C-alpha positions as a Markdown table, in Angstrom:
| # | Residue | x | y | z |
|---|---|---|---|---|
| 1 | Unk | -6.4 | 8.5 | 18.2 |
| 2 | Unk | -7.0 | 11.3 | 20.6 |
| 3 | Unk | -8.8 | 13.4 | 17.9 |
| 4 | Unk | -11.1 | 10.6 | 17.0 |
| 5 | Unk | -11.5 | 9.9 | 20.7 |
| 6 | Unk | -12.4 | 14.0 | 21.3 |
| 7 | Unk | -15.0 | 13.7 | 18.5 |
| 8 | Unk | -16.9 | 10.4 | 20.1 |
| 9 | Unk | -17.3 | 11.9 | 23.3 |
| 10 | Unk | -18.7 | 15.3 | 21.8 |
| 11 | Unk | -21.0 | 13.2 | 19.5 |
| 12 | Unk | -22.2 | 11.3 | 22.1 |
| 13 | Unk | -23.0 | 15.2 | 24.8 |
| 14 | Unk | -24.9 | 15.6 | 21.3 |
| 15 | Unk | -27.0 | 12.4 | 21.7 |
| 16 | Unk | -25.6 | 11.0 | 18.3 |
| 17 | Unk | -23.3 | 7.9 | 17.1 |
| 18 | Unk | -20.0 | 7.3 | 16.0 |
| 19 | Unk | -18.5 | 5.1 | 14.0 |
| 20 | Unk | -14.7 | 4.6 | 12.6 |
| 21 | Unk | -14.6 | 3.8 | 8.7 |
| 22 | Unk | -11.3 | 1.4 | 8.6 |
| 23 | Unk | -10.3 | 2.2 | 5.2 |
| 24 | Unk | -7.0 | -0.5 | 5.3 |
| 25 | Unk | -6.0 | 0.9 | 2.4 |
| 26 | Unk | -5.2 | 4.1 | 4.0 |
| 27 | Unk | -3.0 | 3.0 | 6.7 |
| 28 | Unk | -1.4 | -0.2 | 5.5 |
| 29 | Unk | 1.3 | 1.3 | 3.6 |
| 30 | Unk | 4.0 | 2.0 | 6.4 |
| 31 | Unk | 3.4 | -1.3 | 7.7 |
| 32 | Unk | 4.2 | -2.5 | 4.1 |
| 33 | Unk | 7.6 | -0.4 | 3.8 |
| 34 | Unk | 8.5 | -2.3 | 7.4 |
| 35 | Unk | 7.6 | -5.4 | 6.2 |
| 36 | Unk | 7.7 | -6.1 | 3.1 |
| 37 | Unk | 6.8 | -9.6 | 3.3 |
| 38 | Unk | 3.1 | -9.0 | 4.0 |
| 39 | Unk | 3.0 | -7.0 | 0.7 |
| 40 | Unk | 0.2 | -8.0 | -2.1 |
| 41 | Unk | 1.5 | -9.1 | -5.5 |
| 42 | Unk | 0.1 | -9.2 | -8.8 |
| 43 | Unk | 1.1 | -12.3 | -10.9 |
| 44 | Unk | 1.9 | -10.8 | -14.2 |
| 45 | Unk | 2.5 | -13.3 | -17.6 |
| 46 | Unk | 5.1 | -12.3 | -20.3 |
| 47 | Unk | 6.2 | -14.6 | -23.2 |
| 48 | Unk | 9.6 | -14.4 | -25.5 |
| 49 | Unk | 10.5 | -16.4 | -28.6 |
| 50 | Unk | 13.2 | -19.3 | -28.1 |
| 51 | Unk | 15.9 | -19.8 | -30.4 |
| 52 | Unk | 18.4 | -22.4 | -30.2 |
| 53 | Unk | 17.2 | -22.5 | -26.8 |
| 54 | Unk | 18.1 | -19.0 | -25.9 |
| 55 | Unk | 15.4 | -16.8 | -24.9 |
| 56 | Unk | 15.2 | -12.7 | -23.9 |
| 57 | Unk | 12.2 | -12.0 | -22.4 |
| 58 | Unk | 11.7 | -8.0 | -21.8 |
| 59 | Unk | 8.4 | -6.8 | -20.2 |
| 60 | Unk | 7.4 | -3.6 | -18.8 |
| 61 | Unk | 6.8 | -3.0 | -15.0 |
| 62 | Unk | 3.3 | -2.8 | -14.4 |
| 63 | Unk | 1.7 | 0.2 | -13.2 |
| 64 | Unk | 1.8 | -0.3 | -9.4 |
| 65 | Unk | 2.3 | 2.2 | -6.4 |
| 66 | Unk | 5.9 | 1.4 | -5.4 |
| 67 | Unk | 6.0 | -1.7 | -7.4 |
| 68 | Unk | 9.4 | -4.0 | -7.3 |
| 69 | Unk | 9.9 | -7.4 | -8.4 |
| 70 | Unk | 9.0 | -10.0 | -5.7 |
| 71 | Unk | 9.6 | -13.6 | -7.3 |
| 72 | Unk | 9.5 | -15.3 | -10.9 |
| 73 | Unk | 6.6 | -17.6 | -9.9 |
| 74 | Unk | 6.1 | -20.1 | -13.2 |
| 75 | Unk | 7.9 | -21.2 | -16.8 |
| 76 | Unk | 6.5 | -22.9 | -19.4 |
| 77 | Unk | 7.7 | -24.3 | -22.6 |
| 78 | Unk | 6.0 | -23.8 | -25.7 |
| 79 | Unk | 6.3 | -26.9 | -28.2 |
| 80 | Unk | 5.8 | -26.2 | -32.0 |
| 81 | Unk | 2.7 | -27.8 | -31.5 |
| 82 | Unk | 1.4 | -25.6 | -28.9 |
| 83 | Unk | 1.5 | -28.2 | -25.8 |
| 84 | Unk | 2.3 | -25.7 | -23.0 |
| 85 | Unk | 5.1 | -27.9 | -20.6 |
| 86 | Unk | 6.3 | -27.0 | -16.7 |
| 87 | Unk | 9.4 | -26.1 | -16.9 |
| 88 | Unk | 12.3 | -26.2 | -13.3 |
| 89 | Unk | 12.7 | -22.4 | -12.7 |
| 90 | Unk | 16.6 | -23.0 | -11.1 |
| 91 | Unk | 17.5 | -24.9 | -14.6 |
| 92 | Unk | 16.7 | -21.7 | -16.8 |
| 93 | Unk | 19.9 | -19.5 | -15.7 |
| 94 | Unk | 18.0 | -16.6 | -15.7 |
| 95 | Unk | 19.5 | -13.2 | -15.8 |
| 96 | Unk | 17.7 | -10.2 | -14.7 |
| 97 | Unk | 18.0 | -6.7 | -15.5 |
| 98 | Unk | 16.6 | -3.6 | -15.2 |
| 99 | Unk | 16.5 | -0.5 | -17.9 |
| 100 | Unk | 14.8 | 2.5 | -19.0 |
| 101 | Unk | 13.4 | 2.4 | -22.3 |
| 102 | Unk | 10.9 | 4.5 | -24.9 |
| 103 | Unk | 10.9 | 0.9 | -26.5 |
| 104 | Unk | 10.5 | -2.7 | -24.6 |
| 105 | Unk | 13.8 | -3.9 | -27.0 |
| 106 | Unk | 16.5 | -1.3 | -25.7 |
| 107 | Unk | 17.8 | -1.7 | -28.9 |
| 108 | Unk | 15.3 | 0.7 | -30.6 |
| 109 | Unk | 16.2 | 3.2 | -28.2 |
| 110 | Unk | 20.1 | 3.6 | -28.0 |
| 111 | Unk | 19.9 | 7.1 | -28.4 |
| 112 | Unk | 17.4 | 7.7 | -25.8 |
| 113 | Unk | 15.6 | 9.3 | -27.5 |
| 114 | Unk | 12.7 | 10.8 | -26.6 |
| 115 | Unk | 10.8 | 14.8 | -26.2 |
| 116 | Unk | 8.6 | 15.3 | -23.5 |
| 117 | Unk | 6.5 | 17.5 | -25.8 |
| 118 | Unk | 4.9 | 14.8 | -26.8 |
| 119 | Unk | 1.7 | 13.3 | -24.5 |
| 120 | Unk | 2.6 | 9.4 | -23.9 |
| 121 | Unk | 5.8 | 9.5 | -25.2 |
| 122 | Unk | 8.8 | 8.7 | -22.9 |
| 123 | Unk | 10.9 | 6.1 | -21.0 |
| 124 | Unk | 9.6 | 3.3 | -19.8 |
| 125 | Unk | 11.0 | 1.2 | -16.8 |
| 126 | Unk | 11.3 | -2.5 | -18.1 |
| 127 | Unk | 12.6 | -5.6 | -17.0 |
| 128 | Unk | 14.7 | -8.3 | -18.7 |
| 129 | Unk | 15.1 | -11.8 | -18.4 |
| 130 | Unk | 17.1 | -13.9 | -20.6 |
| 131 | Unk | 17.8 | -17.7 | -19.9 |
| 132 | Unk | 18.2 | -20.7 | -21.9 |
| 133 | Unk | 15.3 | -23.9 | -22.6 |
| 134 | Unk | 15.9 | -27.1 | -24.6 |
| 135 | Unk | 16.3 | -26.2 | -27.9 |
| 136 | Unk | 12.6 | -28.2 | -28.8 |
| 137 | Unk | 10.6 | -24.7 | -27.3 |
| 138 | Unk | 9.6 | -22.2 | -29.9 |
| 139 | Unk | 8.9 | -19.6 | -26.6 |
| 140 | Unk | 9.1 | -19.2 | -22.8 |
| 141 | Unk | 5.7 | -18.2 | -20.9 |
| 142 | Unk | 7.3 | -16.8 | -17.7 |
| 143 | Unk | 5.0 | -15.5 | -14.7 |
| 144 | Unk | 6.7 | -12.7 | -12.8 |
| 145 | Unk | 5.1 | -11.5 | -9.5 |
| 146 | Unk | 5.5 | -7.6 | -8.8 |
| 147 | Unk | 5.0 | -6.7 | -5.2 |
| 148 | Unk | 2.3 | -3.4 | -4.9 |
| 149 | Unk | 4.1 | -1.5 | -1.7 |
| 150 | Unk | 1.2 | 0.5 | -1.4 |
| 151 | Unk | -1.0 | -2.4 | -0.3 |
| 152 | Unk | -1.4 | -5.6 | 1.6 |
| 153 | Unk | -1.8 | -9.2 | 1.3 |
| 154 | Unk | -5.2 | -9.6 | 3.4 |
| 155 | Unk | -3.8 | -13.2 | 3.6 |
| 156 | Unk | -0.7 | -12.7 | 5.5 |
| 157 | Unk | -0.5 | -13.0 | 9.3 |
| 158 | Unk | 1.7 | -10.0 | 9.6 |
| 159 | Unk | -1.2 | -8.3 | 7.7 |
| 160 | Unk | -3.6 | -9.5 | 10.2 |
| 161 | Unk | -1.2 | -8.8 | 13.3 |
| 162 | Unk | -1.5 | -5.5 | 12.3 |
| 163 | Unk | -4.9 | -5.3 | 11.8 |
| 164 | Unk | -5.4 | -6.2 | 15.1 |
| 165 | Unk | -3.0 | -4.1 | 16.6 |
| 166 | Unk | -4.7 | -0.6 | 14.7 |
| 167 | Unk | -8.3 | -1.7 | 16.0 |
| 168 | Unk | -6.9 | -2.1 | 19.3 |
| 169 | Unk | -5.4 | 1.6 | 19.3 |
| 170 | Unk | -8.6 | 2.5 | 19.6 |
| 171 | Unk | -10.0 | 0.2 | 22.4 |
| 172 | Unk | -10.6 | 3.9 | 24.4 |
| 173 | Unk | -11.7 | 5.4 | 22.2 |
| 174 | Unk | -16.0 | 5.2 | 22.9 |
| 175 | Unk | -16.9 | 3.9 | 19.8 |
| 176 | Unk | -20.2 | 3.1 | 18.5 |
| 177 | Unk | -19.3 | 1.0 | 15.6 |
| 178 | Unk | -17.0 | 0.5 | 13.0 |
| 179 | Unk | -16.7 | -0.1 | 9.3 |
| 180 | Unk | -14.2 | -1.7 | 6.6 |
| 181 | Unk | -14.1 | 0.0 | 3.4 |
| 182 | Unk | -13.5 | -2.0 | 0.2 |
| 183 | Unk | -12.0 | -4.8 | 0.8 |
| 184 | Unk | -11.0 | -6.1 | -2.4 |
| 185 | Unk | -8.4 | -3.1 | -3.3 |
| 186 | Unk | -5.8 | -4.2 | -5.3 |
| 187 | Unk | -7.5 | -6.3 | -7.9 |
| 188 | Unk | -7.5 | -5.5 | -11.4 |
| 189 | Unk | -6.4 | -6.1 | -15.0 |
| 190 | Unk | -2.4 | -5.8 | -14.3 |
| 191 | Unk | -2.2 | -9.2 | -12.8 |
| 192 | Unk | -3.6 | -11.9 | -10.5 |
| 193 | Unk | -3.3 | -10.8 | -7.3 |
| 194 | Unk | -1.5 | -13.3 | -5.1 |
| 195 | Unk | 1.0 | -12.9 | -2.3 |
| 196 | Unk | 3.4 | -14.8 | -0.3 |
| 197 | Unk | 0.5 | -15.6 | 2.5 |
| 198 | Unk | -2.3 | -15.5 | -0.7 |
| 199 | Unk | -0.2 | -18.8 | -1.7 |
| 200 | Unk | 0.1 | -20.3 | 1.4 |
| 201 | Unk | -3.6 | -19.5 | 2.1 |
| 202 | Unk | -4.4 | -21.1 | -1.1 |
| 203 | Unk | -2.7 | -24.1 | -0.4 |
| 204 | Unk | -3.9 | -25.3 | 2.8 |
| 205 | Unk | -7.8 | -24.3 | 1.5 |
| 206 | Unk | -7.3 | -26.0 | -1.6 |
| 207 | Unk | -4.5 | -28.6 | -1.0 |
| 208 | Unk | -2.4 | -27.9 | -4.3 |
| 209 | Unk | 0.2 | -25.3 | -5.0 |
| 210 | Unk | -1.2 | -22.7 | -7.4 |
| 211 | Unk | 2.1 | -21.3 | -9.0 |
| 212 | Unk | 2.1 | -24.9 | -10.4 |
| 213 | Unk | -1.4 | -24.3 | -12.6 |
| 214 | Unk | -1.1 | -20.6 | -12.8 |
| 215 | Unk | -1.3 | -20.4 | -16.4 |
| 216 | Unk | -4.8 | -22.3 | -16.4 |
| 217 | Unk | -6.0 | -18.8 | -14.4 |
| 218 | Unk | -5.4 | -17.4 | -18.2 |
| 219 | Unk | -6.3 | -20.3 | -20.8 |
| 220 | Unk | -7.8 | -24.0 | -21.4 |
| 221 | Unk | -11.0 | -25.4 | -20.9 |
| 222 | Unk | -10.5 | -28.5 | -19.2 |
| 223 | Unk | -12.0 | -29.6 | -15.9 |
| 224 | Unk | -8.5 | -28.8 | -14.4 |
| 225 | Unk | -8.6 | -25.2 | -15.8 |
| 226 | Unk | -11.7 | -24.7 | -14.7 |
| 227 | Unk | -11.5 | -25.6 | -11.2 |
| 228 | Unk | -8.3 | -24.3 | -11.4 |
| 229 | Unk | -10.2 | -20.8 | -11.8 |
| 230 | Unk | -13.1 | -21.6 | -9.3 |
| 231 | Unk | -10.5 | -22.4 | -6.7 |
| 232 | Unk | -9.1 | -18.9 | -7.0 |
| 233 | Unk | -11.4 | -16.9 | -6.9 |
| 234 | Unk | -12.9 | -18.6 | -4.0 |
| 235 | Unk | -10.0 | -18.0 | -2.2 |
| 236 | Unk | -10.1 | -14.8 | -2.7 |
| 237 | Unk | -12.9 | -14.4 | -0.9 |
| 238 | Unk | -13.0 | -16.5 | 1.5 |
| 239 | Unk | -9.5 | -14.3 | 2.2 |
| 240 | Unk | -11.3 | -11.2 | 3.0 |
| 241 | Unk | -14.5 | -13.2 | 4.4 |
| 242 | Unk | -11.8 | -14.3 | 7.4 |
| 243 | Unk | -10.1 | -11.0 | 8.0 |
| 244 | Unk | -13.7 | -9.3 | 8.1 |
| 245 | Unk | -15.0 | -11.9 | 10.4 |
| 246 | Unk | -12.0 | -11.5 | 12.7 |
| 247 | Unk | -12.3 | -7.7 | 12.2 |
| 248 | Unk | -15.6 | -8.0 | 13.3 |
| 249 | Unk | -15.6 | -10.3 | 16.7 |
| 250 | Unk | -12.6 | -7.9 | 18.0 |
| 251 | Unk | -15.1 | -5.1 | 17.1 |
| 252 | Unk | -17.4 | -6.8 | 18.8 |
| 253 | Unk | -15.4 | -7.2 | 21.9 |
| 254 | Unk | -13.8 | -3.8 | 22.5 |
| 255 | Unk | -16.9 | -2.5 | 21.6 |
| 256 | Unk | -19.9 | -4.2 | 22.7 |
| 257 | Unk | -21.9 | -7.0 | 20.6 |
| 258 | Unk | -24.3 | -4.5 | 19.5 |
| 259 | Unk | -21.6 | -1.9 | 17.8 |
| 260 | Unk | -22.2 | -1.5 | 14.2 |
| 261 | Unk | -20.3 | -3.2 | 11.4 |
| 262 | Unk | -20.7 | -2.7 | 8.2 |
| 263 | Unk | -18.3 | -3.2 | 4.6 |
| 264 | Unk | -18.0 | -1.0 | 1.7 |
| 265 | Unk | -17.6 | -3.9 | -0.9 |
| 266 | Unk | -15.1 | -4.1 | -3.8 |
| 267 | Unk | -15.1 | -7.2 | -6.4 |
């Protein structure tokens, strides 16, 4: 703070501006490690074939900063005829493991072996989760949710706390203006990103629990599915759309109304 303070004031003797990019990204992580809680997630969908109403479902971590396992979010039954069905995550007894494995069926491995000669060849860290379903499933749809200790739920008040506590570090500091660069970090291809405050956000904008119609984010093209979708997304932004705005007004007010703000977007 006293370096960026040093540099305002001599910009400023110079007759020029300065402004403070807030790239969240690159600060949130310690905050993260002290509370994990306020950590972002991505919802990540495996699926394992039921017999006699045994299943072992084994799926490889996803490639996260720091990633750990936050919550199994969702099950669902697969009939023979395809119907997907809701299934009580306390009655599945599952049991959860951890191993490293070239192969996501340890058993293909037992020798470990493996030569790091050869590019993209190696151990992989996987996890395992075996359980039991009435015996009428063919396969178990599970949605795990890995936490991403590297970055933050934007929806979580601890998030936001802390957002306001950093801009306020600098409420000396002579700034001109201040900027928040992409946003949307974190989204991807790995998962849907989600969080324990993305859910509760979700909720109380949309007034249904989305871990209960997380598997129409990925298929069906009913009206439910679809809205199902809409609803999402939407609160996805309108997620970042709040923490910008509040950004913004305490921006405003440590800084004067006229201080620049501006965003780097990200989808």
């Amino acid at each position: 703070r006293w370096a960026v303070r040093r540099t305002a004031e001599n910009c400023h003797k110079l007759g020029l501006k300065f402004t403070l990019d807030m790239d969240w990204a690159h600060w949130v992580d310690e905050f993260v490690e002290l509370h994990p809680e306020m950590a972002q997630w991505a919802a990540v969908r495996g699926e394992a074939p039921c017999f006699d109403g045994r299943f072992d479902l084994n799926m490889p971590y996803p490639n996260l900063p720091c990633v750990q396992v936050a919550e199994v979010t969702a099950a669902y039954g697969v009939t023979g005829h395809g119907e997907r069905v809701p299934l009580d995550l306390a009655g599945l007894g599952l049991a959860r493991r951890s191993y490293n494995s070239q192969y996501a069926l340890p058993s293909l491995d037992d020798d470990h072996a493996y030569d790091h000669h050869r590019p993209g060849y190696g151990a992989h860290y996987t996890l395992g989760l075996a359980g039991a379903a009435e015996p009428r499933f063919r396969s178990v749809i599970l949605y795990v949710s890995f936490m991403n200790m590297a970055l933050a739920d934007v929806a979580h008040p601890r998030y936001l706390q802390v957002q306001r506590d950093v801009l306020q570090s600098y409420a000396d500091a002579g700034l001109d203006g201040v900027g928040w660069d992409e946003p949307g970090k974190g989204g991807g291809f790995t998962g849907w990103k989600c969080g324990a405050g993305f859910f509760d956000f979700f909720r109380r904008r949309h007034g249904y629990e989305l871990r209960t119609r997380i598997i129409e984010l990925d298929e069906g093209d009913s009206e439910t599915a679809i809205r199902t979708r809409r609803d999402y997304h939407d609160a996805l932004n309108e997620m970042n759309a709040q923490a910008q705005q509040a950004f913004n007004e305490q921006a405003q007010a440590l800084f004067g109304p006229d201080c620049f703000r501006g965003t780097h977007h990200t989808y």
